[in-house]
PDB file of C-alpha atoms in Angstrom:
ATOM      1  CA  UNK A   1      44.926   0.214 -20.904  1.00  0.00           C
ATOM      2  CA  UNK A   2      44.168   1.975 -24.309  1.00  0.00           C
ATOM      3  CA  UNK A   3      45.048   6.016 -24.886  1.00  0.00           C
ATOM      4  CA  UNK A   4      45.363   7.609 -22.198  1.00  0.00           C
ATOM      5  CA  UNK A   5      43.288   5.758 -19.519  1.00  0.00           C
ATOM      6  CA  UNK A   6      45.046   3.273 -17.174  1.00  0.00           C
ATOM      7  CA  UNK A   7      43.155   0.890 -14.649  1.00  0.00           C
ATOM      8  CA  UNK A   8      42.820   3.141 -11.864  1.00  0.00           C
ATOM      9  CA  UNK A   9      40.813   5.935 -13.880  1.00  0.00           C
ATOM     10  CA  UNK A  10      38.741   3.017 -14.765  1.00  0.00           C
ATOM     11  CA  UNK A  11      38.867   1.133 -11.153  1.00  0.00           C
ATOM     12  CA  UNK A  12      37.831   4.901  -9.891  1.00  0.00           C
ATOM     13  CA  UNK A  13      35.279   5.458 -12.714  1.00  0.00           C
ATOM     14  CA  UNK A  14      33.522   2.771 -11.948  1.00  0.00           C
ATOM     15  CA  UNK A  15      33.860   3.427  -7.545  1.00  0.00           C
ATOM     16  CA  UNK A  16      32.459   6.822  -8.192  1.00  0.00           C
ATOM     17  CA  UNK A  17      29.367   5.522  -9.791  1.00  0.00           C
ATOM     18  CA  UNK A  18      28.937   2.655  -7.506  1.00  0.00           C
ATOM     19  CA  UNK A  19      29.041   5.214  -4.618  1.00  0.00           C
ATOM     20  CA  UNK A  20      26.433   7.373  -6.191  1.00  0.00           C
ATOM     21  CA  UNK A  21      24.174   4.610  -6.266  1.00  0.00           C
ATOM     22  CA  UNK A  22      24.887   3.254  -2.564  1.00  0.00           C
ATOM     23  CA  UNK A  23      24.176   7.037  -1.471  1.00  0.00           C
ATOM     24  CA  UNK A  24      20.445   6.710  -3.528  1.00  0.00           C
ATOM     25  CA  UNK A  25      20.129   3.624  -1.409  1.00  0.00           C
ATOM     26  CA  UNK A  26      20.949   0.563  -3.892  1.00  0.00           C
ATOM     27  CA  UNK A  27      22.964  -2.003  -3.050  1.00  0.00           C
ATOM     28  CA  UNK A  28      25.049  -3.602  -6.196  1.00  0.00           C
ATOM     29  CA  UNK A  29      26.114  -6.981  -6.918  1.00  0.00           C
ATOM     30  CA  UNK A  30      27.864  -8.562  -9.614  1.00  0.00           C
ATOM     31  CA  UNK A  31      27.559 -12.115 -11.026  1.00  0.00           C
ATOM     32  CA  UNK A  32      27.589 -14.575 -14.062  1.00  0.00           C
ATOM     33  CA  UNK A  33      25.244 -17.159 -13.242  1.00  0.00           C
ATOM     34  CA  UNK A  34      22.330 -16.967 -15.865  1.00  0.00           C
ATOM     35  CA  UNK A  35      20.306 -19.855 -14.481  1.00  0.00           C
ATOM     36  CA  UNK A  36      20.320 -17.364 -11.045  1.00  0.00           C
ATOM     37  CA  UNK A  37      19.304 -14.164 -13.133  1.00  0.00           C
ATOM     38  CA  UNK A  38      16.827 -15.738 -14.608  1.00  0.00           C
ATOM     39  CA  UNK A  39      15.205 -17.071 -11.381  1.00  0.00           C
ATOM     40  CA  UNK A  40      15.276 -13.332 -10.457  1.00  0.00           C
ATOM     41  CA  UNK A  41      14.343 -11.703 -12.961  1.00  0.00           C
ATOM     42  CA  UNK A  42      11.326 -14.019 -13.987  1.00  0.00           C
ATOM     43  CA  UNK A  43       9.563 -12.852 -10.306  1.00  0.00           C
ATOM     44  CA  UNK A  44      10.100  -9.135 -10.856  1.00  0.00           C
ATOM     45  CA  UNK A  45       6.900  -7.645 -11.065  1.00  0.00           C
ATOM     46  CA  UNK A  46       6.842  -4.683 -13.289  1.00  0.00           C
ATOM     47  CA  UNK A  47       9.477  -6.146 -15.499  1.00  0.00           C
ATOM     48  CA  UNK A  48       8.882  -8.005 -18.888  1.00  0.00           C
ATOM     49  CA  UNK A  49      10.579 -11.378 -19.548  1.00  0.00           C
ATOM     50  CA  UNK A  50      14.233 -11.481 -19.775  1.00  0.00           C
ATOM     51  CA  UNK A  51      14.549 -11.736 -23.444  1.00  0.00           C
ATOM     52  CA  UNK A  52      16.773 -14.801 -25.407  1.00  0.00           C
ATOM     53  CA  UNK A  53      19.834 -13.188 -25.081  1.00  0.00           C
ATOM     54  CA  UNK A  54      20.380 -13.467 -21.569  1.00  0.00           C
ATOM     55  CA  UNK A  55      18.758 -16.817 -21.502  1.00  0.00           C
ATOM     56  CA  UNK A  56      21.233 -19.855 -21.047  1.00  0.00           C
ATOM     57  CA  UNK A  57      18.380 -21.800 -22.232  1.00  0.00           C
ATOM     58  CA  UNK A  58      18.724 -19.727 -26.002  1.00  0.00           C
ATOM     59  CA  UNK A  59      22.525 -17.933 -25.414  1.00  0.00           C
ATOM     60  CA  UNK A  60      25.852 -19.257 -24.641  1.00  0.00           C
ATOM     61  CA  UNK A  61      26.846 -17.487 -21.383  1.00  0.00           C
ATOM     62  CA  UNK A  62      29.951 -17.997 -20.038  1.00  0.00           C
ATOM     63  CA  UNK A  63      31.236 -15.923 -17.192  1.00  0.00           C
ATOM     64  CA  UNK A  64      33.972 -14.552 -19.255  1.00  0.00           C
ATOM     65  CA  UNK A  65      31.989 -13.210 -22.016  1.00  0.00           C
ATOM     66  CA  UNK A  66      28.663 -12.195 -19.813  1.00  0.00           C
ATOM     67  CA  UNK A  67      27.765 -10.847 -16.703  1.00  0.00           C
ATOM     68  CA  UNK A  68      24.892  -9.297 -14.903  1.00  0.00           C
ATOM     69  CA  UNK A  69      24.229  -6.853 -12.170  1.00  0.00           C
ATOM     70  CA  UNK A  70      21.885  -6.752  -9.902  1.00  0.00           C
ATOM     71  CA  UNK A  71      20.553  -3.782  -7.333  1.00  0.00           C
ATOM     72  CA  UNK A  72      19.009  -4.437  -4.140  1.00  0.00           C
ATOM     73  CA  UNK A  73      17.283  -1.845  -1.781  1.00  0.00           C
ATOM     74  CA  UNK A  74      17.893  -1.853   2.607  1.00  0.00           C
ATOM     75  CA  UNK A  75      15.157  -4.133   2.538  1.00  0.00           C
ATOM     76  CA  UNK A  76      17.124  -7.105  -0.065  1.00  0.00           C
ATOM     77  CA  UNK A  77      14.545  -6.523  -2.164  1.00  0.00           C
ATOM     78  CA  UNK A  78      15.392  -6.070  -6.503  1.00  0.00           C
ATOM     79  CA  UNK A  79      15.186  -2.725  -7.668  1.00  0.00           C
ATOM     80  CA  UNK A  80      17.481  -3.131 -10.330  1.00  0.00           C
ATOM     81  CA  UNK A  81      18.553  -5.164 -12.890  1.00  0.00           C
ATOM     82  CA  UNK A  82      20.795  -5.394 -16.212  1.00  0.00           C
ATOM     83  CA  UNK A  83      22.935  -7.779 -17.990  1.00  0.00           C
ATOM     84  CA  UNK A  84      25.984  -7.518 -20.748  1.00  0.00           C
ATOM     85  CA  UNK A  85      27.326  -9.837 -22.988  1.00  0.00           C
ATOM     86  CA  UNK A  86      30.221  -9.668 -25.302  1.00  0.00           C
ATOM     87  CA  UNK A  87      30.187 -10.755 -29.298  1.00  0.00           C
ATOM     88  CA  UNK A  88      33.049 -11.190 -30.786  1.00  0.00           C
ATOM     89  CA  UNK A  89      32.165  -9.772 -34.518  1.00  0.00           C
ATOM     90  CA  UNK A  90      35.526  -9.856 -36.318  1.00  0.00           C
ATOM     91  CA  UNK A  91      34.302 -11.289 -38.951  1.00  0.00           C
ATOM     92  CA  UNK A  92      31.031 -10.111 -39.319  1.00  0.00           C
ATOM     93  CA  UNK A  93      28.567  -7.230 -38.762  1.00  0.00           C
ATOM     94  CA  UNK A  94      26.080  -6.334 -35.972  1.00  0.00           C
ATOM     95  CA  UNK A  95      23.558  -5.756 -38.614  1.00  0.00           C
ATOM     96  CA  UNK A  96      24.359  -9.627 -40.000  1.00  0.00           C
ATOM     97  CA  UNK A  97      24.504 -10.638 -36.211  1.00  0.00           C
ATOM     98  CA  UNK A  98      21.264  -9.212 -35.401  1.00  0.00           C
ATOM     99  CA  UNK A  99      19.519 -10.704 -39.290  1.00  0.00           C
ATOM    100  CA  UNK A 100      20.607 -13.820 -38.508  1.00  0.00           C
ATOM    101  CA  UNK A 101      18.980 -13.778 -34.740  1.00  0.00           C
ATOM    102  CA  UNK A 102      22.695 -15.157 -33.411  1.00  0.00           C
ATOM    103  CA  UNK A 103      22.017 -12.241 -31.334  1.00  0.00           C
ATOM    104  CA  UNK A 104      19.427 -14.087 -29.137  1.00  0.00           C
ATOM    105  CA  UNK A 105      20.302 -17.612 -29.934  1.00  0.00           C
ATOM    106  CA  UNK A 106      22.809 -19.825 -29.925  1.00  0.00           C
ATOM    107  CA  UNK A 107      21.449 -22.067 -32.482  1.00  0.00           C
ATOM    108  CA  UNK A 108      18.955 -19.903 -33.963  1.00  0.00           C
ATOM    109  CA  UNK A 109      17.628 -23.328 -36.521  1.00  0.00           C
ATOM    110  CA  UNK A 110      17.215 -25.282 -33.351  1.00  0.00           C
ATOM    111  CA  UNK A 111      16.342 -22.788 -30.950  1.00  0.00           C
ATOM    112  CA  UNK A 112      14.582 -19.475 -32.353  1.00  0.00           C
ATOM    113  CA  UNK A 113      11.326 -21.320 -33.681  1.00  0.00           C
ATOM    114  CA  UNK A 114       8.510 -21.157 -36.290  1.00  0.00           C
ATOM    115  CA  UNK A 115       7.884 -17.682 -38.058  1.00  0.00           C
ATOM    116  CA  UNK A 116      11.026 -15.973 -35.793  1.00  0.00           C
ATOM    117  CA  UNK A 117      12.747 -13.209 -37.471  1.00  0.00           C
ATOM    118  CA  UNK A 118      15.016 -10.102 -37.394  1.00  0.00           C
ATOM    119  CA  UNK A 119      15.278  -6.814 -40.173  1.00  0.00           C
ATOM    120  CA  UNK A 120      17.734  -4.402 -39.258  1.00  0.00           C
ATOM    121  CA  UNK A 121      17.271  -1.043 -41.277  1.00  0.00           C
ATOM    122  CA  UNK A 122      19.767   0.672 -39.376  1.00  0.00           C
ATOM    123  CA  UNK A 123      22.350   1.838 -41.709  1.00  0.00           C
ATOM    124  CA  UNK A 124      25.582   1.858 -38.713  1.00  0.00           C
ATOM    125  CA  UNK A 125      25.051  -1.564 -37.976  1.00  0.00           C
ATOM    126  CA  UNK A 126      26.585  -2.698 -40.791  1.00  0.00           C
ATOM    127  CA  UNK A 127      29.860  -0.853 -39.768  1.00  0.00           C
ATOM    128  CA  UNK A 128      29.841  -2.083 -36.256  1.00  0.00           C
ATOM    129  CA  UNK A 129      32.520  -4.708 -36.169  1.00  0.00           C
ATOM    130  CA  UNK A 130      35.348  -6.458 -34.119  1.00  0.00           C
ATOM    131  CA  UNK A 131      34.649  -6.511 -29.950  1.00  0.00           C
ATOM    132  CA  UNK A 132      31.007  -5.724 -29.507  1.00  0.00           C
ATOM    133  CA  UNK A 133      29.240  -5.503 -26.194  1.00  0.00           C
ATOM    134  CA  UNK A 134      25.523  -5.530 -26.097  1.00  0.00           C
ATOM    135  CA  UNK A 135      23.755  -4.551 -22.927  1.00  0.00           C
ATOM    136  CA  UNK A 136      20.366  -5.246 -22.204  1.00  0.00           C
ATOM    137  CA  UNK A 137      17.649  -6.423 -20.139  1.00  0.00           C
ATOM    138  CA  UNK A 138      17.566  -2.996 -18.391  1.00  0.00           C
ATOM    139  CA  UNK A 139      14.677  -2.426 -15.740  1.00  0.00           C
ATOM    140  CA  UNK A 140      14.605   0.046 -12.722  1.00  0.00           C
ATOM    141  CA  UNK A 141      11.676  -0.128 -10.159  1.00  0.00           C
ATOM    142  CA  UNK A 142       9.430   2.734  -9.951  1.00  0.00           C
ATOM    143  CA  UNK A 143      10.367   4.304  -6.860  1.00  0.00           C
ATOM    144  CA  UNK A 144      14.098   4.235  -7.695  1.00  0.00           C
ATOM    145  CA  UNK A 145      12.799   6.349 -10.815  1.00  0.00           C
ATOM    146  CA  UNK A 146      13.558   9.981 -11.204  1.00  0.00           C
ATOM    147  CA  UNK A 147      16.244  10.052  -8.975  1.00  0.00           C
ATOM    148  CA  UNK A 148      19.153  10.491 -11.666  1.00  0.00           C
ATOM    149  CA  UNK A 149      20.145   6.925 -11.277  1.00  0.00           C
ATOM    150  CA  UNK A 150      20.191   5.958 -14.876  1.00  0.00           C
ATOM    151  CA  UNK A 151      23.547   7.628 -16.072  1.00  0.00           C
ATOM    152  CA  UNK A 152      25.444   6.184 -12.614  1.00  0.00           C
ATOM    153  CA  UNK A 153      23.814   2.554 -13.644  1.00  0.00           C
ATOM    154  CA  UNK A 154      24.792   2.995 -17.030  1.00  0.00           C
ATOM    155  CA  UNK A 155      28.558   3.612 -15.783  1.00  0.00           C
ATOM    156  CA  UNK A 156      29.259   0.624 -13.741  1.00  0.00           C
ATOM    157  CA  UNK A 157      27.942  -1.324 -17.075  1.00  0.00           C
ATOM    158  CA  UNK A 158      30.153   0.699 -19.377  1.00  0.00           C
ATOM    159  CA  UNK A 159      33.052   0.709 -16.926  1.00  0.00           C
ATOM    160  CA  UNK A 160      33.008  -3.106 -16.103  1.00  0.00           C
ATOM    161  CA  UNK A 161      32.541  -3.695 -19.564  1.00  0.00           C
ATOM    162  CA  UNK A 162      35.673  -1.988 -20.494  1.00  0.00           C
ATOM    163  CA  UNK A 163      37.476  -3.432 -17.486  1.00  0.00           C
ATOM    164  CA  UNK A 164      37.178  -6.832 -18.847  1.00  0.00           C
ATOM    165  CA  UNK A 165      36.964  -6.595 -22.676  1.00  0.00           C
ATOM    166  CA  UNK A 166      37.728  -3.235 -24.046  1.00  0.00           C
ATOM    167  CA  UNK A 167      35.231  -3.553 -26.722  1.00  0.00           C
ATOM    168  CA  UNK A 168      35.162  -1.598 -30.393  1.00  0.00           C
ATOM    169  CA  UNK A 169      31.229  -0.616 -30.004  1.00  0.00           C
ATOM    170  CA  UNK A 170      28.792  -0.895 -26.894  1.00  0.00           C
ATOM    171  CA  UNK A 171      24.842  -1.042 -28.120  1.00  0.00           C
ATOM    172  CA  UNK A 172      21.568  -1.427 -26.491  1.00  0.00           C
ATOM    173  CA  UNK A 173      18.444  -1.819 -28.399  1.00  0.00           C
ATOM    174  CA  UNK A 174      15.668   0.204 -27.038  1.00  0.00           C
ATOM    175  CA  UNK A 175      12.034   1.091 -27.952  1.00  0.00           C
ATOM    176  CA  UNK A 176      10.940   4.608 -29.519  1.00  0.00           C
ATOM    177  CA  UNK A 177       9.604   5.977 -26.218  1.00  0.00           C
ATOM    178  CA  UNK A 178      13.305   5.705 -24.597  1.00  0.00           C
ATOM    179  CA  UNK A 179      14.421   7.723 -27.552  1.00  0.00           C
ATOM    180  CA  UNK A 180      11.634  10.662 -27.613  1.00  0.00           C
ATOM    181  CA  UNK A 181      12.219  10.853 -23.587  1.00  0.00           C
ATOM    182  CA  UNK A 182      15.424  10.879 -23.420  1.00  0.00           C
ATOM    183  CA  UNK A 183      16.156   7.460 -21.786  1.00  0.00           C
ATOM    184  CA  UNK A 184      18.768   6.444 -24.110  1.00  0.00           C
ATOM    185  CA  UNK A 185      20.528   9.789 -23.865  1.00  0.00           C
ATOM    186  CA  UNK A 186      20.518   9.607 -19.858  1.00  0.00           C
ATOM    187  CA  UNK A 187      21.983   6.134 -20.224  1.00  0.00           C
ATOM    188  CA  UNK A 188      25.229   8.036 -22.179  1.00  0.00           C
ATOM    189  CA  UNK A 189      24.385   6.846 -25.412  1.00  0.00           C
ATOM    190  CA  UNK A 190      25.876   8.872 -28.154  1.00  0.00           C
ATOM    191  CA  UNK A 191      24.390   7.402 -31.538  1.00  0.00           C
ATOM    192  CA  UNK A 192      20.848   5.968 -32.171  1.00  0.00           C
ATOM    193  CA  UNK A 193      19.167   4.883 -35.217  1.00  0.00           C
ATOM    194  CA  UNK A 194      15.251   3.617 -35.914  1.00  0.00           C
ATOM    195  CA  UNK A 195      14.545   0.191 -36.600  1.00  0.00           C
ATOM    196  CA  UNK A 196      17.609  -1.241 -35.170  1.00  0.00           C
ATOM    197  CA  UNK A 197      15.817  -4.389 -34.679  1.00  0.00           C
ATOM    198  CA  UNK A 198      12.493  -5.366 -36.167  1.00  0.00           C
ATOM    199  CA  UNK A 199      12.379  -9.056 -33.824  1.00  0.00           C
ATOM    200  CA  UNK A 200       9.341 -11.322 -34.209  1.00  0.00           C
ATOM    201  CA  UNK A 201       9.996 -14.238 -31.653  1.00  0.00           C
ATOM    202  CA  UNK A 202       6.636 -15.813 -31.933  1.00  0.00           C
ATOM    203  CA  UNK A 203       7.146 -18.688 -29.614  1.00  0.00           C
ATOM    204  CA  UNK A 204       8.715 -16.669 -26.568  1.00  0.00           C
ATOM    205  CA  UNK A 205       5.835 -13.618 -27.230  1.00  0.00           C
ATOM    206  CA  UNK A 206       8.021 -11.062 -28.602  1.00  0.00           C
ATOM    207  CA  UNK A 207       7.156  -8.297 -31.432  1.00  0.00           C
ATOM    208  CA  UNK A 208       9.579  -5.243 -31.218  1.00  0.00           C
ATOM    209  CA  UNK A 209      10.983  -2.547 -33.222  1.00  0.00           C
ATOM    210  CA  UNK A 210      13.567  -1.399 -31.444  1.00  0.00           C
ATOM    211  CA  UNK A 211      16.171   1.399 -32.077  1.00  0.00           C
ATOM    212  CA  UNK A 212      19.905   0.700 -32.089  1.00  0.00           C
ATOM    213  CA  UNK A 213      21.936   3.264 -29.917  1.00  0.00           C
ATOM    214  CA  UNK A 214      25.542   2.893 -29.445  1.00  0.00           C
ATOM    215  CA  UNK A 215      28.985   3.780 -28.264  1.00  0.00           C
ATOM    216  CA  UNK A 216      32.467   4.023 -30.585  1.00  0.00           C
ATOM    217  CA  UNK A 217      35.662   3.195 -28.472  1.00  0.00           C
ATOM    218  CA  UNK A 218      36.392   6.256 -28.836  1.00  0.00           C
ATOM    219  CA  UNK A 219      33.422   7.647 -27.016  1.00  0.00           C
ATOM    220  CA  UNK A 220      34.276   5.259 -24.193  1.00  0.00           C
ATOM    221  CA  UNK A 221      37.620   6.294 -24.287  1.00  0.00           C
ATOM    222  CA  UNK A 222      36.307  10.051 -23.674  1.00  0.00           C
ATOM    223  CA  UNK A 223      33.931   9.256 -21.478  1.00  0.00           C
ATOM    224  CA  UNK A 224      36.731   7.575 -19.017  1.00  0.00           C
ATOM    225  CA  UNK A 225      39.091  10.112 -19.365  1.00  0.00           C
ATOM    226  CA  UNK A 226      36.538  13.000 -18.737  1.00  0.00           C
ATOM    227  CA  UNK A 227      35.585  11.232 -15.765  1.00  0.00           C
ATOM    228  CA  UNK A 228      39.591  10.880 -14.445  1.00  0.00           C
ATOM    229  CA  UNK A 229      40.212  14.397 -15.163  1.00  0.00           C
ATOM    230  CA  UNK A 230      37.559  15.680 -13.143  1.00  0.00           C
ATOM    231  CA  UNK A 231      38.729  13.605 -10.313  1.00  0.00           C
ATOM    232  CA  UNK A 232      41.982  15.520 -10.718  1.00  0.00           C
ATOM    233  CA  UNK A 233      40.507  18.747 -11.077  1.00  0.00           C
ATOM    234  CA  UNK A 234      39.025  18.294  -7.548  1.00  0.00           C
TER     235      UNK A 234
END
């Protein structure tokens, strides 16, 4: 593991959130079949389609580079759902990987369709580089709401994430009214900028602006190790 976090800060990380959701009564599973998340996710009422990135029908998404996960209340029924992917940027930028819609598409020519586009005015994207995780496709039913959940959600994503990639930058894209209400901040994200992501998908309905917010390494780095030393404090 990187600095000074091994695998059982993040193994425990990770345990600790998982509990705090079982306690606030949602189940959590794990997977990597898209074709399955999209059956799910398509009947959730309340939710708005899964967008092209975790679509195997638009995205490559192979279990080691994408994953979902999935809560369930005692009844079996979704409550929860979000998905991560990983982007391997080494030799590019987030802001060129989001321009060039090869953040929703595979194939963007053969895939993204008539009048689709992409702007990014967000100045950090064009510094975020290497390893980059995006997570997305976030949606929490109402009556799950208000209960604190988001930050313990957004740790098992940031934990598992880090657990299998160890990635430079984690980012989200997220509309204004996350930002002025403090979603994205609940969610542990450190950095935001407007117009992250200006996306007109005309064929699959879509017309967002969308802020970028993100995590450094570094901040996941902290974030880990804060979470291990309180453990030890106890």
């Amino acid at each position: 593991m990187q600095g000074n976090v091994t695998t059982l800060d993040v193994s425990n990380f990770i345990c600790a959130a998982h509990k705090l959701a079982r306690k606030s009564g949602l189940h959590i599973t794990m997977g990597a079949d898209f074709e399955e998340y999209v059956r799910i996710t398509d009947k959730l009422s309340g939710k708005s389609p899964t967008n092209p990135n975790f679509r195997p029908d638009c995205s490559d998404l192979p279990p080691e580079t994408a994953f979902w996960v999935i809560g369930r209340d005692h009844k079996d029924r979704v409550a929860h759902v979000q998905a991560m992917r990983l982007d391997d940027l080494t030799n590019t930028t987030l802001d060129e990987h989001l321009r060039t819609l090869r953040a929703c598409f595979s194939d963007p020519d053969l895939k993204a369709g008539p009048g689709s586009s992409c702007s990014c005015y967000a100045p950090s994207a064009r510094g975020i580089t290497g390893l980059v995780a995006y997570r997305g496709d976030l949606w929490l039913r109402g009556d799950f709401r208000g209960r604190g959940l988001l930050a313990c959600l957004a740790r098992i994503a940031f934990g598992l994430a880090w657990a299998k990639w160890s990635p430079d930058f984690i980012y989200a894209l997220v509309g204004g009214w996350n930002v002025e209400k403090g979603v994205a901040d609940r969610n542990g994200y450190l950095h935001k900028e407007p117009h992250g992501a200006v996306l007109r998908l005309p064929e699959q309905g879509i017309d967002e602006d969308d802020w970028l917010v993100w995590l450094t390494r570094e901040d996941i780095l902290k974030m880990l190790s804060n979470a291990s030393e309180s453990v030890i404090a106890r």
